[in-house]
CSV table of C-alpha atoms in Angstrom, one decimal:
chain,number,residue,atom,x,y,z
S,1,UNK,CA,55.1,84.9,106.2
S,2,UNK,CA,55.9,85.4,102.6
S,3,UNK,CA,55.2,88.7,101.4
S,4,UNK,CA,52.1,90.0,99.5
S,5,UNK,CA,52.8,93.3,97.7
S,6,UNK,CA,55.9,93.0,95.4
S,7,UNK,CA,56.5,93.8,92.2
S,8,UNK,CA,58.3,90.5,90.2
S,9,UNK,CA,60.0,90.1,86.7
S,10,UNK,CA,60.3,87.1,84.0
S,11,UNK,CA,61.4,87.4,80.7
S,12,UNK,CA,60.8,85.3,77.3
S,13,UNK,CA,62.6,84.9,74.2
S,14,UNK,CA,61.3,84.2,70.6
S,15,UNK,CA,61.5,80.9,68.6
S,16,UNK,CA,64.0,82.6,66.4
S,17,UNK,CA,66.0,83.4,70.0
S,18,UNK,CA,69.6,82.0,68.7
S,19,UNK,CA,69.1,79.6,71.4
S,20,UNK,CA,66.1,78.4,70.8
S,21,UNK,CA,66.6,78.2,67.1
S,22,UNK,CA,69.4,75.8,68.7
S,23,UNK,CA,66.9,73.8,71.0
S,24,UNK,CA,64.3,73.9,68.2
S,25,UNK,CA,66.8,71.7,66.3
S,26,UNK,CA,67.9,69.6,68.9
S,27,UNK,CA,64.3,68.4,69.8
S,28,UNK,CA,63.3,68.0,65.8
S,29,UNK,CA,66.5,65.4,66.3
S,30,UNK,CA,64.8,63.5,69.1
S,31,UNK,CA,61.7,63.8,67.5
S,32,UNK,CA,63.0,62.7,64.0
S,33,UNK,CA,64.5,59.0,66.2
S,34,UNK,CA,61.5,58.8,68.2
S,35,UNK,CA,59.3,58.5,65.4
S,36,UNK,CA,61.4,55.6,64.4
S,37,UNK,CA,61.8,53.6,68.1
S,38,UNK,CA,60.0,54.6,70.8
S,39,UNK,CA,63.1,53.7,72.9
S,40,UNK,CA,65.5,55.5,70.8
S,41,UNK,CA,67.9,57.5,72.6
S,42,UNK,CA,69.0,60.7,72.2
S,43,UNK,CA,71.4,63.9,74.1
S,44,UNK,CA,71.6,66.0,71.3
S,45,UNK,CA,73.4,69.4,71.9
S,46,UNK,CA,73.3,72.4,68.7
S,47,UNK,CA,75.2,75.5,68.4
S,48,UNK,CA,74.5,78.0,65.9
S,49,UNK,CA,76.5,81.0,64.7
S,50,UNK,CA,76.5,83.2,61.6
S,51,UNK,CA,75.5,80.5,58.4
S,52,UNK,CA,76.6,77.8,60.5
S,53,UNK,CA,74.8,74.7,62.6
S,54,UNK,CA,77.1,72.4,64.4
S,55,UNK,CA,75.3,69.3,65.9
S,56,UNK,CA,76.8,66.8,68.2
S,57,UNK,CA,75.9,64.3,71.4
S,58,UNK,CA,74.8,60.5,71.6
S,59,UNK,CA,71.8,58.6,69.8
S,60,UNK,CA,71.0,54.9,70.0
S,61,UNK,CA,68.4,52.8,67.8
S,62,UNK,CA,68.2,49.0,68.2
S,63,UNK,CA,70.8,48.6,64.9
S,64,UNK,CA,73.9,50.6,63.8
S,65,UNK,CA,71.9,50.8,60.4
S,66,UNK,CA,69.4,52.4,61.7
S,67,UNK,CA,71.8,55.0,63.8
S,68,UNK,CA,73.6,56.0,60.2
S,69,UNK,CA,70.6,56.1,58.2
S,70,UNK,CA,68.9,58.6,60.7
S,71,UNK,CA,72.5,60.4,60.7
S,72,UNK,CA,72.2,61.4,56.9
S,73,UNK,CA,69.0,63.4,57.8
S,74,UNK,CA,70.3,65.4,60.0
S,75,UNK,CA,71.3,68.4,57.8
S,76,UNK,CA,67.4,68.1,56.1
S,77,UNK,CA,66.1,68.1,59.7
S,78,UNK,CA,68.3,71.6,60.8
S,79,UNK,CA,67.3,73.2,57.4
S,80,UNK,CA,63.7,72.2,57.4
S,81,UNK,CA,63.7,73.9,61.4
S,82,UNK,CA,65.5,77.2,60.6
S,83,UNK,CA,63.0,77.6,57.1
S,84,UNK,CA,59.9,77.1,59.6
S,85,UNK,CA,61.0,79.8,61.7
S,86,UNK,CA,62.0,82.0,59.2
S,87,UNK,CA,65.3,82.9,58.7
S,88,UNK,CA,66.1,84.2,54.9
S,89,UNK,CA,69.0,86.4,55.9
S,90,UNK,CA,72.0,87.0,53.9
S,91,UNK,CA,74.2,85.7,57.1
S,92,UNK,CA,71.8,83.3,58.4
S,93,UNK,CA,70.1,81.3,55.8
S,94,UNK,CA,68.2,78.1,55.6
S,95,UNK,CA,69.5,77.4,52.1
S,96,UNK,CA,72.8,78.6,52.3
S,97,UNK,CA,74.0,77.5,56.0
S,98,UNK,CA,76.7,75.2,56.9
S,99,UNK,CA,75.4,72.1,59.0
S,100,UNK,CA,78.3,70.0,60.9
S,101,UNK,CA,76.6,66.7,62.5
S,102,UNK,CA,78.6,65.0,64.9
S,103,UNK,CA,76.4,62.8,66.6
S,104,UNK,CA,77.7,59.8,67.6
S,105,UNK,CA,76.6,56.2,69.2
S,106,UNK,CA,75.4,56.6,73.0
S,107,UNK,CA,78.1,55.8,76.0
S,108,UNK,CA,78.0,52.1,76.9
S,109,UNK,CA,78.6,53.1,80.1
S,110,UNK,CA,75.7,55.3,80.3
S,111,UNK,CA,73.3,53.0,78.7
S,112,UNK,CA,73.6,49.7,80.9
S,113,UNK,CA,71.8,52.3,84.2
S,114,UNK,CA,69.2,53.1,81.1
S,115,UNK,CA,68.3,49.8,80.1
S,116,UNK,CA,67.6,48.2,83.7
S,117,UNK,CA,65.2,51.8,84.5
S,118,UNK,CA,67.4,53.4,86.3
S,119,UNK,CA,67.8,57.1,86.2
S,120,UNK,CA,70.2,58.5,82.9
S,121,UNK,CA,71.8,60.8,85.6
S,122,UNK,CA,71.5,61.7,89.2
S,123,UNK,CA,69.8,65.4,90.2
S,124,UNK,CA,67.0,67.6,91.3
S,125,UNK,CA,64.0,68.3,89.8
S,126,UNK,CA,61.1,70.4,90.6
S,127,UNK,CA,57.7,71.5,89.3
S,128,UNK,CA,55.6,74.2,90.2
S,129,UNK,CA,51.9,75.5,90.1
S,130,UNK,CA,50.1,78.4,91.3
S,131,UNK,CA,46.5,79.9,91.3
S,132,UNK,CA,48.1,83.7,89.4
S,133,UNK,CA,46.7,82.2,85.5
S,134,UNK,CA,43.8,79.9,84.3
S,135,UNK,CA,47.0,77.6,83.5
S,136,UNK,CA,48.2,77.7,87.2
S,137,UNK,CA,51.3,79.3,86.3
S,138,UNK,CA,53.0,82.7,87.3
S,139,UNK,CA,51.6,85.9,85.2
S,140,UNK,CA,54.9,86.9,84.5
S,141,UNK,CA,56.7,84.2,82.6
S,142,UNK,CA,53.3,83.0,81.3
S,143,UNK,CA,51.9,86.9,79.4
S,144,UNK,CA,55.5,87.4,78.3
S,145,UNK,CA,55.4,84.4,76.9
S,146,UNK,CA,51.9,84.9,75.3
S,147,UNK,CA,53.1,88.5,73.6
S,148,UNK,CA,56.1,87.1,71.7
S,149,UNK,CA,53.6,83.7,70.6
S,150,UNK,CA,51.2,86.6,69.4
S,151,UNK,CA,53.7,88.3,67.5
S,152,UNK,CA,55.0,85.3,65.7
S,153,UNK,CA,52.0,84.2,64.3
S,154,UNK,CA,51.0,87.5,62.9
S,155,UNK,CA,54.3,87.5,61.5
S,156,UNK,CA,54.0,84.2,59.8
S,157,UNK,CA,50.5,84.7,58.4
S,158,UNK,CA,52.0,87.4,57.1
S,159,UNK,CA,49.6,90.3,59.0
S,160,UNK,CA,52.9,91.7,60.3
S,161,UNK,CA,55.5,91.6,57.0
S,162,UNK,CA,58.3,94.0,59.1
S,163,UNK,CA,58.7,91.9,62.0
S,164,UNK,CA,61.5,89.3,61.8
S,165,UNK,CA,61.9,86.1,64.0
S,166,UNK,CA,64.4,87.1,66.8
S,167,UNK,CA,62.7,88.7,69.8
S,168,UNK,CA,62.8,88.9,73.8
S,169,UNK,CA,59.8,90.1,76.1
S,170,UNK,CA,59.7,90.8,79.3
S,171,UNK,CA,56.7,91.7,82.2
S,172,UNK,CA,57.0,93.3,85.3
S,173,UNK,CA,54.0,92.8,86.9
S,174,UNK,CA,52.7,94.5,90.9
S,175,UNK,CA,51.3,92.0,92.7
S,176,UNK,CA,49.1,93.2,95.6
S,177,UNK,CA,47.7,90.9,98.3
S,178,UNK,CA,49.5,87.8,96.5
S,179,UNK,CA,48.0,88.6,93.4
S,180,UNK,CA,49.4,90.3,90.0
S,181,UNK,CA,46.9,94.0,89.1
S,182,UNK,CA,48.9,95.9,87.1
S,183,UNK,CA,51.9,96.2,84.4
S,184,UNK,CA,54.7,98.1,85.9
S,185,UNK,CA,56.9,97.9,82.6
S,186,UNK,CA,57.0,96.2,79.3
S,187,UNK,CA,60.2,95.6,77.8
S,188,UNK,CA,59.8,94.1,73.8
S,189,UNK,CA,63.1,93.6,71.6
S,190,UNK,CA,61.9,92.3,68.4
S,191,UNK,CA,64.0,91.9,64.8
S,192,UNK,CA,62.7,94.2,62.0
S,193,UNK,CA,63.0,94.2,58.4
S,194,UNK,CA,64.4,97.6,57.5
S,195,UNK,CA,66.6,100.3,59.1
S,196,UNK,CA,64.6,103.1,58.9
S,197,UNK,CA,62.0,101.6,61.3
S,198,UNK,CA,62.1,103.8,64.7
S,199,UNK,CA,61.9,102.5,68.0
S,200,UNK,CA,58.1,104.3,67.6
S,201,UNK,CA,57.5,102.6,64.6
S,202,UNK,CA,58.1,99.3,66.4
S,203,UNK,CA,55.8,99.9,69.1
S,204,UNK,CA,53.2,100.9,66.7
S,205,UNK,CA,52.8,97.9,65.4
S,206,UNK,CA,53.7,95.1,68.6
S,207,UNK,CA,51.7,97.6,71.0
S,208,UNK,CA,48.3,96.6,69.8
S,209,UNK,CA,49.1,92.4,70.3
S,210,UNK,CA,50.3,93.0,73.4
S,211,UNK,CA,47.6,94.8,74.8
S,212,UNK,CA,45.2,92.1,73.1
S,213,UNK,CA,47.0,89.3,75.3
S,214,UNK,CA,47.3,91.0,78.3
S,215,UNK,CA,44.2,91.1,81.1
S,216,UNK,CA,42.6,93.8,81.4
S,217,UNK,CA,43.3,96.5,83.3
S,218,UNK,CA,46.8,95.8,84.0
S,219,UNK,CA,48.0,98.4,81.0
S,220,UNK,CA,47.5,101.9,83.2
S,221,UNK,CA,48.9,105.2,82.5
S,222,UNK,CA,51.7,104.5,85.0
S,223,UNK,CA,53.2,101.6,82.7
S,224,UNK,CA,56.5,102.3,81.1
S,225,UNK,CA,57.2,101.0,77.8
S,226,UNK,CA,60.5,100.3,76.0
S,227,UNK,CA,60.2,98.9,73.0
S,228,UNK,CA,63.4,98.4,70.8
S,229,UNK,CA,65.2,100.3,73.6
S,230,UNK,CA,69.0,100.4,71.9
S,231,UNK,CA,67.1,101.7,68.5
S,232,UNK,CA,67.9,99.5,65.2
S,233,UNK,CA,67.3,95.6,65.6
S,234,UNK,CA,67.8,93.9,61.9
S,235,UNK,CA,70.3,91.7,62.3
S,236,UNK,CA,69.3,89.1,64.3
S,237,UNK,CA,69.3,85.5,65.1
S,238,UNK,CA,72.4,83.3,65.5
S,239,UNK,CA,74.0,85.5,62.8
S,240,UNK,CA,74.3,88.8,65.4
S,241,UNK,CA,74.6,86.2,68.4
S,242,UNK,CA,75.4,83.0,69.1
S,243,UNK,CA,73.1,80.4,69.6
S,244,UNK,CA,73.4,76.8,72.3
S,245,UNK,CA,71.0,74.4,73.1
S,246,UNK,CA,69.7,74.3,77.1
S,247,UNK,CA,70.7,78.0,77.5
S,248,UNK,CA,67.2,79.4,78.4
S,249,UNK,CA,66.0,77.3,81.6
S,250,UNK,CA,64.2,79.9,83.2
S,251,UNK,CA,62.6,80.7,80.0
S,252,UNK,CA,61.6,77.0,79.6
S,253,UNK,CA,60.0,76.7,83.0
S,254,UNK,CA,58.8,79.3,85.3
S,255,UNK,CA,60.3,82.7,84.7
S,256,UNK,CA,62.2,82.4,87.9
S,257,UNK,CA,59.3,82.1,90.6
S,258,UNK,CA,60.2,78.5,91.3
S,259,UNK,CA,63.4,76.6,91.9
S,260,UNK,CA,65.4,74.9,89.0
S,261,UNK,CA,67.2,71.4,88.9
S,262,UNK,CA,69.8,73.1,86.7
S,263,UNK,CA,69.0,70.3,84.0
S,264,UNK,CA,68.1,71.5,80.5
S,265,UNK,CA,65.4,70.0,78.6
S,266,UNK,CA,65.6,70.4,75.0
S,267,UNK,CA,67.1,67.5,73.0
S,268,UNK,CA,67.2,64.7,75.7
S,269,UNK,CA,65.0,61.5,75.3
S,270,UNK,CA,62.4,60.4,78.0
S,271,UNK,CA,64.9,58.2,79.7
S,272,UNK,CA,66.6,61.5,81.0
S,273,UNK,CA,65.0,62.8,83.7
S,274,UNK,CA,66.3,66.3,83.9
S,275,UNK,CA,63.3,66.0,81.4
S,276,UNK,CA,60.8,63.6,82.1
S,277,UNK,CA,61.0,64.1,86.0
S,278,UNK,CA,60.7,67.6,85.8
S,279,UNK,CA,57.7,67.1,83.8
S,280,UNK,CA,56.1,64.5,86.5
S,281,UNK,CA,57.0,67.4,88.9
S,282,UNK,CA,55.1,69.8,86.9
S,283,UNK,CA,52.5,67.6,86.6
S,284,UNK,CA,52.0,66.7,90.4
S,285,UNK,CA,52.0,70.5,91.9
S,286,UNK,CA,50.0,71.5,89.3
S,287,UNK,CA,47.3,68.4,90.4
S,288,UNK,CA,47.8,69.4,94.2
S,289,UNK,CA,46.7,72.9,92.7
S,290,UNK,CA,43.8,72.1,91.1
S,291,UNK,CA,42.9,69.2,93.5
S,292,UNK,CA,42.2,72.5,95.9
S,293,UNK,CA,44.6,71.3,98.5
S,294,UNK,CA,46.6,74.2,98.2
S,295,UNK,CA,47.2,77.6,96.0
S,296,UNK,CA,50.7,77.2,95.6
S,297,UNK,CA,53.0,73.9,95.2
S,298,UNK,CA,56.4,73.7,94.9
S,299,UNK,CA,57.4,70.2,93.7
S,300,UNK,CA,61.4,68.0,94.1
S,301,UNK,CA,62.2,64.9,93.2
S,302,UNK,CA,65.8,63.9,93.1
S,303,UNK,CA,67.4,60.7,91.3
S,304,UNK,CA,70.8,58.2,91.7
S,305,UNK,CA,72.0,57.3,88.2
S,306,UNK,CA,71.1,53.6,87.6
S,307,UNK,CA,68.5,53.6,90.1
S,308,UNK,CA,65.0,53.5,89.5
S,309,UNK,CA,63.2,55.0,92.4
S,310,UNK,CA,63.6,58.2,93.5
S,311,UNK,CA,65.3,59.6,96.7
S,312,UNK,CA,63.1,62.0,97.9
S,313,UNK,CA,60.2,63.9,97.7
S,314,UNK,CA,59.6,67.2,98.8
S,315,UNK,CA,56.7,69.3,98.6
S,316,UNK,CA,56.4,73.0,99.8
S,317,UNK,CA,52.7,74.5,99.4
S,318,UNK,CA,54.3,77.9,101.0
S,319,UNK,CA,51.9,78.1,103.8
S,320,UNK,CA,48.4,77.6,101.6
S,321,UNK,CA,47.9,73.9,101.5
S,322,UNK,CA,45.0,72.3,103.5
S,323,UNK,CA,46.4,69.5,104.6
S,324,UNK,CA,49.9,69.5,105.6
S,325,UNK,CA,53.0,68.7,103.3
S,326,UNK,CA,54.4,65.7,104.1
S,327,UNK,CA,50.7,64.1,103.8
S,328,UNK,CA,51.2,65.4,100.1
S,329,UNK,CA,54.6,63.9,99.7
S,330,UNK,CA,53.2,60.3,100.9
S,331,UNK,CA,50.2,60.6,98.4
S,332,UNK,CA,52.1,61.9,95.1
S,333,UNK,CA,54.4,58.8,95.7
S,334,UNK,CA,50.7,56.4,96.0
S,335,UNK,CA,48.7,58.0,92.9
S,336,UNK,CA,51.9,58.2,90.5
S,337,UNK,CA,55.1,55.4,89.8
S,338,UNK,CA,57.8,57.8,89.6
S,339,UNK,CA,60.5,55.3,88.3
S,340,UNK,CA,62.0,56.8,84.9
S,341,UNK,CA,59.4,53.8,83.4
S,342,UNK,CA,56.7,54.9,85.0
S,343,UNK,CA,57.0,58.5,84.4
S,344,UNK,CA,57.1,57.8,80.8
S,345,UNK,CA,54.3,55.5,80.4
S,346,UNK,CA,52.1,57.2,82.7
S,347,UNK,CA,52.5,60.4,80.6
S,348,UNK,CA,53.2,59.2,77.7
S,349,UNK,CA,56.8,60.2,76.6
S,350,UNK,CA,57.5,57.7,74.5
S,351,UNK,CA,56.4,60.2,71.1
S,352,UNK,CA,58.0,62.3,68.7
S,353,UNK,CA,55.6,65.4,70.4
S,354,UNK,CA,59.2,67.4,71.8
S,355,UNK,CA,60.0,69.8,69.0
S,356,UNK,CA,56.5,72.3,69.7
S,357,UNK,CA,57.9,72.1,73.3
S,358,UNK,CA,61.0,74.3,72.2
S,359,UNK,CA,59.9,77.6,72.4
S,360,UNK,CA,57.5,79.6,74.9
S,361,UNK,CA,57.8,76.9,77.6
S,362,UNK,CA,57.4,73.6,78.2
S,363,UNK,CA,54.5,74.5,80.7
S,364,UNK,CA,51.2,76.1,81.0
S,365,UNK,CA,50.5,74.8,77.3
S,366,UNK,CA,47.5,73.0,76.6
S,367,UNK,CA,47.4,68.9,76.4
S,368,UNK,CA,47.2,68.2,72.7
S,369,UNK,CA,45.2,65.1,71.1
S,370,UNK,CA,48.5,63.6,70.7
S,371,UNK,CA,49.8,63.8,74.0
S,372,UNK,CA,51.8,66.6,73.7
S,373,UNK,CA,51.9,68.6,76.9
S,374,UNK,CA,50.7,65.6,78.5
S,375,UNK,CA,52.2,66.9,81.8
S,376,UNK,CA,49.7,69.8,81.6
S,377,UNK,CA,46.5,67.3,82.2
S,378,UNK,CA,44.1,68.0,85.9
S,379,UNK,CA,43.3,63.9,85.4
S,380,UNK,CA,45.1,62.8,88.7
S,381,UNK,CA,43.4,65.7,91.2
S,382,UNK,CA,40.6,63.5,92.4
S,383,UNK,CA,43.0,60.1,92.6
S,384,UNK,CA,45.5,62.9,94.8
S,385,UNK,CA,42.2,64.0,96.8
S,386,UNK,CA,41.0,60.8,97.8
S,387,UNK,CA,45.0,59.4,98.5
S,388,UNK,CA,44.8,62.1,101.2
């Protein structure tokens, strides 16, 4: 019997997080190749450190032309990325920095599994969905993600000129019964613009978002808040720490209350299914959610490299399902082709719709016109339902 009162932790970072300024960049890459083949291919890794980008990995387009032309944007593409999110520091600028590109033509070796459907890579994925938010994800990861969205766009519209772009968040929420009531702490580190700012200063002005985002209620007297904890926060960004693409996976996905593959997403093509699978698995739990067959779902799929269909299955609805597991695992595998192919045409990966995915998680986002956050869609509950 799992247990019911608890009190559980997830933490978020900030688009101008040194390592999501890094998978920012890497997914603008991918986005910038998509946009010219659907079937481009791309494992583009970014590291960032004081006025310096370094890019490197493999990309494939149908002609060696093709792959140098797209090579010579690569510096626009890093500088355009780091001006969006706002970095005019004297150590970390978008003018000013260095960008090293050494991307290179994708493995043969690795691309003859690609081009029959097979898997880039063997491994685990898993996808997870629960009844704690509207969005069927955990209250923790998805509020702390919510405060540091809040804060960025009152800092880009220019309501909040003090605040800077690096920032972390993070939510301890009491859940009572299985269900989150109340805000235990809130911990908010956020980049400001000048040294005299106080801790108290900083809270004045963050405190009011964060309340607005959070439910109501969950703020009590009891809460304890530390914002700015160490004190001064100005210099920030890749030039006070270094940056690396693929370094924030529980940030990406579920703040911790699920299992993780160990695969990164940010800067790999479709074909990879680190990415692509762990969407499907997203996708699937969060359908057996809202199809009502159960409250919680935990999600794994595994892969062979070169090999099309996957291994296994699995499917864990931690004692709340209606029907019983392995009924679930035989109807995911009936209502959705899980071959690397059939994942991406089915949700339609095949898009340049990967850099808005870099920062405050790839999940419990909404679909988007475009097909971004496509794994987010509740279209395959009834198809689920009626395989059952």
């Amino acid at each position: 019997m799992s247990r019911k009162n608890y009190v559980f932790t997830s933490e978020s970072v900030s688009e101008g997080h040194p390592d999501k300024v890094c998978d920012r960049i890497s997914d603008a890459i991918l986005d910038a190749f998509l946009t010219q083949e659907k079937n481009a291919r791309v494992a583009c890794e970014t590291f960032a450190t004081t006025n310096r980008v370094v890019v490197g990995g493999e990309v494939g387009l149908s002609s060696p032309e093709r792959v140098t032309e797209m090579l010579g944007r690569v510096e626009d593409i890093v500088r355009d990325c780091v001006r969006d999110i706002g970095y005019e520091q004297d150590e970390f600028h978008w003018k000013t920095l260095q960008v090293h590109n050494y991307l290179h033509k994708q493995s043969a070796h690795i691309a003859q599994g690609v081009d029959k459907d097979g898997a880039g890579d063997q491994g685990i994925m898993f996808g997870y969905a629960c009844r704690e938010t509207p969005e069927l994800m955990p209250a923790p990861i998805q509020y702390s993600h919510a405060i540091l969205r809040r804060l960025a766009e009152v800092r880009k519209s220019g309501a909040e000129p003090t605040l800077r772009p690096d920032a972390k968040s993070q939510l301890s929420l009491r859940y009572e019964d299985g269900k989150p009531v109340e805000v235990t702490s809130i911990v908010l580190s956020t980049q400001h613009a000048f040294e005299s700012q106080t801790s108290a200063d900083v809270r004045a002005i963050v405190e009011p978002y964060i309340r607005e985002v959070l439910p109501s209620g969950w703020i009590t007297e009891k809460t304890a808040w530390h914002v700015n904890p160490t004190g001064t926060f100005v210099i920030g960004g890749p030039d006070g720490d270094a940056g690396l693409t693929g370094r924030k996976i529980i940030v990406d996905t579920y703040g911790g209350a699920a299992p993780h593959g160990g695969g990164a997403f940010s800067g790999k093509d479709p074909t990879k299914v680190d990415r692509s699978a762990a969407y499907a698995a997203r996708y699937l739990a969060k359908n057996v959610v809202a199809s009502g067959m159960a409250d919680r779902c935990t999600l794994q799929i595994s892969y062979a490299i070169g090999v099309a269909q996957p291994l296994s299955i699995y499917v864990d609805t931690h004692g709340t399902g209606s029907v019983h597991d392995s009924i679930i695992e035989t109807a995911v595998a009936k209502v959705m082709d899980l071959t690397p192919s059939g994942i991406r045409k089915h949700l339609g990966l095949d898009r340049p719709i990967y850099a808005r995915t870099s920062a405050y998680g790839h999940f419990g986002r909404t679909p988007e016109a475009d097909g971004g956050f496509s794994w987010e869609r509740i279209d395959l509950a009834e198809a689920l339902k009626s395989a059952v």
